[in-house]
Amino acid sequence: MTTVRLSGLSKFFDEKSAPAVNALDLEIESGKLTALLGPSGCGKTTTMKMIAGLLSPTDGDISFDGRSIIGVPPEDRGAVMVFQNYLLFPYMSVADNVGFGLKMRKVDKGTIKARVSEMLDLVQLPGVEDRKPKQLSGGQQQRVALARALVVEPKVLLLDEPLSNLDAHLRDEMRELVRRIQTELDITTIFVTHDQEEAVVLADRIALLFDGELQQFDEPSAFYERPRSVEVATFFGGTNFVPGTYENGRMQTSIGSFSAPNSAIEQGAAMLSIRPEEVRIVTDEDERTYENFVTGTIRSRVYVGRFARFQVSVGEHRIEVFTEPGQVKNFNDGDAVSLSFDPDSLWVMEPGTTG
Ligand SMILES: Nc1ncnc2c1ncn2[C@@H]1O[C@H](COP(=O)(O)OP(=O)(O)O)[C@@H](O)[C@H]1O
Ligand SMILES: [Mg+2]
């Protein structure tokens, strides 16, 4: 079990351009699956390569269990990296691919054979030892790449967008496999993805990077419930933004004044986030005296599986609401509707650059 700590970790590829990774501080807990999430080009692969020892940092430190690994050669770090495009040796059999790391370590043939078969069982691909990578599907090749990484019993497993070349169905299957193996082996794992849903489904914690800088490091639900900025909330998507001013736990907006005790800021110009799944349709007259209550007009309704998704115009704003289809089946476009926002479900943050 290994805790990975990044301290002020930076990478400049050249002096003139912005850093690919900028003063990154991150503590990746032992035995957990951490997702490194962010749009293309935000520095995910660069960070992983620095941890693996394939790139040297310009500045800062990386430690495993409190010991700096800067200067330790990649093969002695105990971190292995699995890439998006598998990078299997095409002319070697699956067995030779998987056993490669052990052969380099001069492990005897009998042990290698047994370990290879054990690893192929682990990735649920038994009996393919004699095939060549070309004779396997993409998903199977990715399993072989995973087996090859795990055979050396790494302390830290680095997965760089390992599922993004697979189709949706296979991706789900592989996510489960990754999660199961990670739990079974209890191995500290960093999983790179640009897909926030994948990060949410898989990870214990998510580190979100924009432009080489850490935006938020938190458990998955926090990115919906307590995003640190409008930019973070926008990346995760789906929430309603209403700008205004925040003071004494209340948000003053053009559509009303709302009690909103949960906030990333003390006071001042602010952005209110109203999650569509937290909005309640109020049908009972008595409830209209409750706080955090608005009236609006239904503009459109769409049924998405078990949800109805509809837009309500409230003043100059459009509020998107998710609810059970039964709740809105008697409403039509143009109908007046009353909505209430549970104070605890609201979140206030700085207005941000997109607000
Ligand atoms: N070898 C390199 N030389 C110069 N710039 C690079 C190199 N590798 C990556 N970069 C730049 O660093 C930034 C981060 O890249 P990368 O870590 O690959 O992002 P991600 O994996 O998040 O898509 C990008 O702007 C990219 O163009
Ligand atoms: Mg990358």
Tab-separated table of C-alpha atoms and ligand atoms in Angstrom:
chain	number	residue	atom	x	y	z
A	1	MET	CA	0.000	0.000	0.000
A	2	THR	CA	1.475	3.265	-1.121
A	3	THR	CA	0.530	6.907	-0.704
A	4	VAL	CA	1.620	9.113	-3.590
A	5	ARG	CA	2.274	12.763	-2.893
A	6	LEU	CA	2.847	15.458	-5.493
A	7	SER	CA	4.245	18.708	-4.087
A	8	GLY	CA	4.512	21.838	-6.193
A	9	LEU	CA	4.951	19.589	-9.199
A	10	SER	CA	5.524	21.563	-12.410
A	11	LYS	CA	6.517	20.811	-15.962
A	12	PHE	CA	7.565	23.420	-18.503
A	13	PHE	CA	8.282	21.944	-21.925
A	14	ASP	CA	9.856	25.245	-22.928
A	15	GLU	CA	10.494	28.549	-21.223
A	16	LYS	CA	8.250	30.634	-23.450
A	17	SER	CA	4.967	28.739	-23.224
A	18	ALA	CA	2.693	28.152	-20.248
A	19	PRO	CA	3.522	25.186	-18.034
A	20	ALA	CA	1.901	21.855	-18.948
A	21	VAL	CA	1.595	21.168	-15.226
A	22	ASN	CA	1.639	24.048	-12.763
A	23	ALA	CA	2.544	23.687	-9.075
A	24	LEU	CA	0.401	20.639	-8.524
A	25	ASP	CA	-0.192	19.569	-4.912
A	26	LEU	CA	-1.984	16.282	-4.505
A	27	GLU	CA	-2.025	13.452	-2.013
A	28	ILE	CA	-3.201	10.206	-3.510
A	29	GLU	CA	-4.290	7.877	-0.789
A	30	SER	CA	-3.024	4.381	-0.418
A	31	GLY	CA	-5.196	1.686	-1.941
A	32	LYS	CA	-7.667	4.116	-3.480
A	33	LEU	CA	-8.671	4.759	-7.048
A	34	THR	CA	-8.109	8.397	-7.921
A	35	ALA	CA	-9.223	9.839	-11.235
A	36	LEU	CA	-7.147	12.529	-12.872
A	37	LEU	CA	-9.801	14.335	-14.882
A	38	GLY	CA	-9.725	17.242	-17.285
A	39	PRO	CA	-10.098	18.307	-20.906
A	40	SER	CA	-7.574	17.282	-23.537
A	41	GLY	CA	-4.260	19.067	-23.118
A	42	CYS	CA	-4.698	19.926	-19.424
A	43	GLY	CA	-1.596	18.011	-18.352
A	44	LYS	CA	-2.923	14.586	-17.338
A	45	THR	CA	-0.475	12.463	-19.323
A	46	THR	CA	2.421	14.736	-18.403
A	47	THR	CA	1.598	14.258	-14.717
A	48	MET	CA	1.382	10.484	-15.103
A	49	LYS	CA	4.667	10.313	-16.991
A	50	MET	CA	6.376	12.252	-14.222
A	51	ILE	CA	5.029	9.817	-11.631
A	52	ALA	CA	6.130	6.854	-13.757
A	53	GLY	CA	9.559	8.381	-14.291
A	54	LEU	CA	9.193	8.783	-18.056
A	55	LEU	CA	9.525	12.583	-17.811
A	56	SER	CA	11.412	14.620	-15.261
A	57	PRO	CA	9.662	17.506	-13.516
A	58	THR	CA	10.893	21.067	-13.958
A	59	ASP	CA	10.075	21.744	-10.348
A	60	GLY	CA	8.565	20.133	-7.274
A	61	ASP	CA	8.629	16.683	-5.759
A	62	ILE	CA	6.960	13.287	-6.031
A	63	SER	CA	7.081	10.907	-3.112
A	64	PHE	CA	5.845	7.378	-2.467
A	65	ASP	CA	5.137	6.821	1.227
A	66	GLY	CA	7.053	9.926	2.159
A	67	ARG	CA	10.182	9.058	0.198
A	68	SER	CA	11.079	11.180	-2.824
A	69	ILE	CA	11.370	9.184	-6.008
A	70	ILE	CA	12.914	11.957	-8.091
A	71	GLY	CA	16.085	10.445	-9.505
A	72	VAL	CA	14.879	6.874	-9.002
A	73	PRO	CA	14.831	5.149	-12.422
A	74	PRO	CA	11.382	4.171	-13.726
A	75	GLU	CA	11.931	0.427	-13.312
A	76	ASP	CA	12.800	0.863	-9.636
A	77	ARG	CA	9.868	3.098	-8.699
A	78	GLY	CA	7.238	0.414	-8.445
A	79	ALA	CA	4.856	2.406	-10.655
A	80	VAL	CA	3.654	1.022	-13.971
A	81	MET	CA	1.747	2.865	-16.639
A	82	VAL	CA	-0.860	1.473	-19.023
A	83	PHE	CA	-1.507	3.561	-22.131
A	84	GLN	CA	-4.584	4.236	-24.200
A	85	ASN	CA	-3.153	2.451	-27.236
A	86	TYR	CA	-2.021	-0.641	-25.276
A	87	LEU	CA	1.546	-0.591	-26.704
A	88	LEU	CA	1.880	-4.365	-26.759
A	89	PHE	CA	4.871	-5.892	-28.537
A	90	PRO	CA	3.255	-7.003	-31.815
A	91	TYR	CA	5.556	-9.915	-32.642
A	92	MET	CA	5.544	-11.438	-29.178
A	93	SER	CA	2.934	-13.870	-27.952
A	94	VAL	CA	0.526	-12.777	-25.255
A	95	ALA	CA	2.492	-14.876	-22.769
A	96	ASP	CA	5.760	-13.139	-23.671
A	97	ASN	CA	4.070	-9.738	-23.493
A	98	VAL	CA	2.603	-10.390	-20.064
A	99	GLY	CA	5.751	-12.067	-18.764
A	100	PHE	CA	8.085	-9.385	-20.116
A	101	GLY	CA	8.569	-7.508	-16.855
A	102	LEU	CA	9.410	-10.698	-14.993
A	103	LYS	CA	11.880	-11.826	-17.681
A	104	MET	CA	13.663	-8.466	-17.317
A	105	ARG	CA	13.872	-9.177	-13.612
A	106	LYS	CA	15.423	-12.584	-14.402
A	107	VAL	CA	12.598	-14.554	-12.816
A	108	ASP	CA	12.759	-18.298	-13.696
A	109	LYS	CA	10.651	-19.640	-16.547
A	110	GLY	CA	8.380	-21.834	-14.459
A	111	THR	CA	7.420	-18.960	-12.185
A	112	ILE	CA	6.841	-16.665	-15.158
A	113	LYS	CA	4.518	-19.203	-16.770
A	114	ALA	CA	2.495	-19.589	-13.592
A	115	ARG	CA	2.296	-15.838	-12.978
A	116	VAL	CA	1.264	-15.132	-16.575
A	117	SER	CA	-1.571	-17.589	-16.335
A	118	GLU	CA	-2.608	-16.118	-12.978
A	119	MET	CA	-2.668	-12.600	-14.449
A	120	LEU	CA	-4.676	-13.673	-17.503
A	121	ASP	CA	-7.201	-15.235	-15.125
A	122	LEU	CA	-7.323	-11.997	-13.169
A	123	VAL	CA	-8.197	-9.977	-16.286
A	124	GLN	CA	-10.680	-12.678	-17.315
A	125	LEU	CA	-8.802	-13.715	-20.407
A	126	PRO	CA	-7.576	-17.223	-19.656
A	127	GLY	CA	-5.937	-19.484	-22.234
A	128	VAL	CA	-4.753	-16.909	-24.784
A	129	GLU	CA	-1.030	-17.307	-23.980
A	130	ASP	CA	-0.023	-18.398	-27.477
A	131	ARG	CA	-1.890	-15.786	-29.480
A	132	LYS	CA	-0.378	-12.663	-30.957
A	133	PRO	CA	-1.856	-9.263	-29.973
A	134	LYS	CA	-3.226	-8.846	-33.530
A	135	GLN	CA	-5.418	-11.895	-33.031
A	136	LEU	CA	-7.212	-10.217	-30.132
A	137	SER	CA	-9.898	-7.514	-30.065
A	138	GLY	CA	-9.153	-4.033	-28.731
A	139	GLY	CA	-10.756	-4.808	-25.395
A	140	GLN	CA	-8.786	-8.038	-25.099
A	141	GLN	CA	-5.539	-6.262	-25.955
A	142	GLN	CA	-6.259	-3.734	-23.236
A	143	ARG	CA	-6.730	-6.619	-20.780
A	144	VAL	CA	-3.374	-8.043	-21.828
A	145	ALA	CA	-1.791	-4.619	-21.285
A	146	LEU	CA	-3.326	-4.552	-17.818
A	147	ALA	CA	-2.052	-8.078	-17.062
A	148	ARG	CA	1.415	-7.068	-18.249
A	149	ALA	CA	1.381	-4.089	-15.891
A	150	LEU	CA	0.108	-6.055	-12.904
A	151	VAL	CA	2.459	-9.028	-13.260
A	152	VAL	CA	5.317	-7.105	-11.645
A	153	GLU	CA	3.159	-6.362	-8.574
A	154	PRO	CA	3.443	-2.585	-8.824
A	155	LYS	CA	2.858	-0.370	-5.804
A	156	VAL	CA	1.180	2.208	-8.007
A	157	LEU	CA	-0.887	1.537	-11.116
A	158	LEU	CA	-1.139	4.383	-13.631
A	159	LEU	CA	-3.884	4.030	-16.233
A	160	ASP	CA	-3.830	6.699	-18.943
A	161	GLU	CA	-7.238	6.820	-20.651
A	162	PRO	CA	-7.169	3.021	-20.903
A	163	LEU	CA	-10.767	2.738	-22.040
A	164	SER	CA	-11.145	5.602	-24.480
A	165	ASN	CA	-10.414	3.457	-27.551
A	166	LEU	CA	-13.158	1.002	-26.660
A	167	ASP	CA	-16.807	1.206	-27.640
A	168	ALA	CA	-19.407	2.079	-25.024
A	169	HIS	CA	-20.457	-1.457	-24.158
A	170	LEU	CA	-16.900	-2.702	-23.727
A	171	ARG	CA	-16.040	0.378	-21.746
A	172	ASP	CA	-18.648	-0.437	-19.107
A	173	GLU	CA	-17.333	-3.979	-18.853
A	174	MET	CA	-13.745	-2.790	-18.560
A	175	ARG	CA	-14.658	-0.200	-15.938
A	176	GLU	CA	-16.062	-2.966	-13.799
A	177	LEU	CA	-12.977	-5.059	-14.378
A	178	VAL	CA	-10.649	-2.204	-13.439
A	179	ARG	CA	-12.657	-1.458	-10.322
A	180	ARG	CA	-12.767	-5.116	-9.281
A	181	ILE	CA	-9.045	-5.671	-9.806
A	182	GLN	CA	-8.194	-2.437	-8.029
A	183	THR	CA	-10.273	-3.450	-5.013
A	184	GLU	CA	-9.041	-7.034	-5.041
A	185	LEU	CA	-5.359	-6.084	-5.200
A	186	ASP	CA	-5.885	-2.998	-3.032
A	187	ILE	CA	-3.475	-1.140	-5.256
A	188	THR	CA	-3.052	2.631	-5.347
A	189	THR	CA	-4.407	3.522	-8.766
A	190	ILE	CA	-4.468	6.731	-10.760
A	191	PHE	CA	-6.882	6.647	-13.653
A	192	VAL	CA	-6.754	9.347	-16.306
A	193	THR	CA	-9.900	10.302	-18.164
A	194	HIS	CA	-11.435	13.319	-19.890
A	195	ASP	CA	-14.915	11.910	-19.277
A	196	GLN	CA	-16.486	13.159	-16.043
A	197	GLU	CA	-19.049	10.361	-15.988
A	198	GLU	CA	-16.317	7.764	-16.145
A	199	ALA	CA	-14.486	9.499	-13.304
A	200	VAL	CA	-17.656	9.610	-11.206
A	201	VAL	CA	-18.497	5.948	-11.802
A	202	LEU	CA	-15.009	4.665	-11.100
A	203	ALA	CA	-13.163	6.827	-8.668
A	204	ASP	CA	-12.995	7.194	-4.907
A	205	ARG	CA	-11.690	10.709	-5.448
A	206	ILE	CA	-11.346	12.979	-8.449
A	207	ALA	CA	-8.613	15.523	-9.147
A	208	LEU	CA	-9.869	17.979	-11.758
A	209	LEU	CA	-7.223	19.814	-13.795
A	210	PHE	CA	-7.633	22.768	-16.138
A	211	ASP	CA	-4.568	24.144	-17.939
A	212	GLY	CA	-2.162	22.254	-15.703
A	213	GLU	CA	-3.726	23.553	-12.518
A	214	LEU	CA	-5.675	21.671	-9.902
A	215	GLN	CA	-9.238	22.991	-9.686
A	216	GLN	CA	-10.710	20.659	-7.111
A	217	PHE	CA	-9.750	17.424	-5.380
A	218	ASP	CA	-12.758	15.771	-3.842
A	219	GLU	CA	-15.093	12.833	-3.753
A	220	PRO	CA	-17.265	12.496	-6.881
A	221	SER	CA	-20.528	13.809	-5.407
A	222	ALA	CA	-18.821	17.033	-4.276
A	223	PHE	CA	-18.321	18.095	-7.883
A	224	TYR	CA	-22.102	18.268	-8.248
A	225	GLU	CA	-23.022	19.417	-4.773
A	226	ARG	CA	-20.124	21.699	-3.863
A	227	PRO	CA	-18.207	22.715	-7.018
A	228	ARG	CA	-15.477	25.185	-6.144
A	229	SER	CA	-16.118	27.420	-9.155
A	230	VAL	CA	-18.516	28.067	-12.001
A	231	GLU	CA	-15.912	26.551	-14.342
A	232	VAL	CA	-15.911	23.297	-12.355
A	233	ALA	CA	-19.710	23.224	-12.210
A	234	THR	CA	-19.859	23.862	-15.956
A	235	PHE	CA	-17.435	21.024	-16.700
A	236	PHE	CA	-19.612	18.592	-14.734
A	237	GLY	CA	-22.619	20.109	-16.397
A	238	GLY	CA	-26.340	20.044	-16.028
A	239	THR	CA	-26.844	22.615	-13.312
A	240	ASN	CA	-28.822	25.870	-13.400
A	241	PHE	CA	-26.907	29.079	-12.790
A	242	VAL	CA	-28.539	32.213	-11.437
A	243	PRO	CA	-26.276	35.197	-10.719
A	244	GLY	CA	-26.774	37.632	-7.883
A	245	THR	CA	-25.373	38.854	-4.602
A	246	TYR	CA	-24.699	36.782	-1.520
A	247	GLU	CA	-25.008	38.069	2.018
A	248	ASN	CA	-25.878	36.564	5.391
A	249	GLY	CA	-26.609	33.163	3.892
A	250	ARG	CA	-29.071	34.577	1.385
A	251	MET	CA	-28.793	34.882	-2.341
A	252	GLN	CA	-30.460	37.949	-3.899
A	253	THR	CA	-31.291	37.369	-7.564
A	254	SER	CA	-33.541	38.808	-10.235
A	255	ILE	CA	-36.000	35.944	-9.628
A	256	GLY	CA	-36.097	36.176	-5.870
A	257	SER	CA	-34.216	36.013	-2.618
A	258	PHE	CA	-33.246	32.521	-1.513
A	259	SER	CA	-31.934	31.007	1.658
A	260	ALA	CA	-28.724	29.216	0.668
A	261	PRO	CA	-26.599	28.264	3.662
A	262	ASN	CA	-24.051	26.225	1.669
A	263	SER	CA	-21.450	28.355	-0.012
A	264	ALA	CA	-17.872	28.482	-1.237
A	265	ILE	CA	-17.716	32.212	-0.481
A	266	GLU	CA	-18.513	34.567	2.380
A	267	GLN	CA	-20.351	37.309	0.517
A	268	GLY	CA	-20.405	39.513	-2.549
A	269	ALA	CA	-21.134	38.983	-6.233
A	270	ALA	CA	-22.023	35.321	-6.575
A	271	MET	CA	-23.424	32.535	-8.700
A	272	LEU	CA	-26.165	30.270	-7.417
A	273	SER	CA	-26.253	26.653	-8.584
A	274	ILE	CA	-29.633	24.939	-8.593
A	275	ARG	CA	-29.372	21.231	-9.450
A	276	PRO	CA	-32.242	20.190	-11.774
A	277	GLU	CA	-32.795	16.950	-9.859
A	278	GLU	CA	-33.224	18.879	-6.597
A	279	VAL	CA	-35.949	21.251	-7.791
A	280	ARG	CA	-39.397	20.412	-6.484
A	281	ILE	CA	-42.667	21.120	-8.231
A	282	VAL	CA	-45.102	22.580	-5.760
A	283	THR	CA	-48.728	21.684	-6.329
A	284	ASP	CA	-50.141	22.247	-2.874
A	285	GLU	CA	-51.340	25.833	-2.268
A	286	ASP	CA	-50.199	25.768	1.354
A	287	GLU	CA	-46.640	25.076	0.370
A	288	ARG	CA	-46.457	28.342	-1.515
A	289	THR	CA	-45.783	30.199	1.662
A	290	TYR	CA	-42.519	28.275	2.060
A	291	GLU	CA	-39.254	29.991	1.407
A	292	ASN	CA	-37.236	29.491	-1.795
A	293	PHE	CA	-40.252	29.441	-3.955
A	294	VAL	CA	-40.737	30.783	-7.510
A	295	THR	CA	-43.406	30.659	-10.185
A	296	GLY	CA	-42.737	30.211	-13.852
A	297	THR	CA	-44.027	28.938	-17.147
A	298	ILE	CA	-43.358	25.528	-18.649
A	299	ARG	CA	-41.517	25.873	-21.945
A	300	SER	CA	-40.668	22.343	-22.966
A	301	ARG	CA	-40.749	18.794	-21.723
A	302	VAL	CA	-38.674	15.803	-22.755
A	303	TYR	CA	-38.910	12.289	-21.387
A	304	VAL	CA	-35.515	10.745	-20.841
A	305	GLY	CA	-35.969	7.195	-19.641
A	306	ARG	CA	-37.143	7.323	-16.074
A	307	PHE	CA	-36.932	11.099	-15.939
A	308	ALA	CA	-38.902	13.969	-17.325
A	309	ARG	CA	-36.673	16.895	-18.131
A	310	PHE	CA	-38.382	20.182	-18.561
A	311	GLN	CA	-37.600	23.851	-18.862
A	312	VAL	CA	-39.416	26.485	-16.880
A	313	SER	CA	-38.966	30.161	-17.599
A	314	VAL	CA	-38.775	32.168	-14.419
A	315	GLY	CA	-38.314	35.863	-15.110
A	316	GLU	CA	-35.407	36.155	-17.518
A	317	HIS	CA	-34.052	32.741	-16.541
A	318	ARG	CA	-34.694	29.219	-17.707
A	319	ILE	CA	-34.629	26.653	-14.959
A	320	GLU	CA	-34.190	23.055	-15.976
A	321	VAL	CA	-35.973	20.545	-13.779
A	322	PHE	CA	-35.638	16.756	-13.614
A	323	THR	CA	-38.520	14.897	-12.125
A	324	GLU	CA	-40.526	11.706	-12.374
A	325	PRO	CA	-42.689	11.705	-15.525
A	326	GLY	CA	-45.827	11.200	-13.415
A	327	GLN	CA	-45.277	14.546	-11.748
A	328	VAL	CA	-45.617	16.522	-14.946
A	329	LYS	CA	-47.882	14.443	-17.141
A	330	ASN	CA	-50.811	16.766	-16.487
A	331	PHE	CA	-48.842	19.879	-17.359
A	332	ASN	CA	-48.671	21.399	-20.806
A	333	ASP	CA	-46.290	23.863	-22.367
A	334	GLY	CA	-47.347	27.356	-21.388
A	335	ASP	CA	-48.822	26.263	-18.036
A	336	ALA	CA	-47.865	28.124	-14.915
A	337	VAL	CA	-45.913	26.061	-12.449
A	338	SER	CA	-44.487	26.653	-8.992
A	339	LEU	CA	-41.047	25.449	-8.014
A	340	SER	CA	-39.262	25.286	-4.707
A	341	PHE	CA	-35.573	24.931	-3.949
A	342	ASP	CA	-34.536	23.169	-0.773
A	343	PRO	CA	-32.024	25.544	0.886
A	344	ASP	CA	-29.654	22.633	1.588
A	345	SER	CA	-29.569	21.656	-2.068
A	346	LEU	CA	-28.475	25.112	-3.219
A	347	TRP	CA	-24.829	26.027	-3.650
A	348	VAL	CA	-23.228	29.443	-3.927
A	349	MET	CA	-19.842	30.194	-5.490
A	350	GLU	CA	-17.862	32.988	-7.081
A	351	PRO	CA	-19.484	34.303	-10.262
A	352	GLY	CA	-16.624	33.062	-12.483
A	353	THR	CA	-15.654	34.023	-15.977
A	354	THR	CA	-18.534	32.311	-17.769
A	355	GLY	CA	-21.178	33.905	-15.558
B	1	LIG	N1	6.756	16.439	-25.379
B	1	LIG	C1	6.100	17.585	-25.368
B	1	LIG	N2	6.680	18.720	-25.828
B	1	LIG	C2	6.031	19.923	-25.789
B	1	LIG	N3	4.805	20.080	-25.310
B	1	LIG	C3	4.161	18.999	-24.834
B	1	LIG	C4	4.778	17.686	-24.839
B	1	LIG	N4	3.907	16.799	-24.292
B	1	LIG	C5	2.809	17.520	-23.978
B	1	LIG	N5	2.964	18.807	-24.287
B	1	LIG	C6	1.976	19.885	-24.053
B	1	LIG	O1	1.656	19.914	-22.680
B	1	LIG	C7	0.267	20.120	-22.470
B	1	LIG	C8	-0.322	18.957	-21.668
B	1	LIG	O2	-0.279	17.790	-22.464
B	1	LIG	P1	-0.778	16.381	-21.906
B	1	LIG	O3	-0.168	16.136	-20.571
B	1	LIG	O4	-0.505	15.374	-22.950
B	1	LIG	O5	-2.326	16.636	-21.759
B	1	LIG	P2	-3.543	15.590	-21.553
B	1	LIG	O6	-2.962	14.236	-21.300
B	1	LIG	O7	-4.311	16.141	-20.393
B	1	LIG	O8	-4.352	15.645	-22.806
B	1	LIG	C9	-0.351	20.288	-23.833
B	1	LIG	O9	-0.414	21.677	-24.115
B	1	LIG	C10	0.644	19.613	-24.744
B	1	LIG	O10	0.629	20.178	-26.029
B	2	MG	MG	-3.258	12.450	-22.360
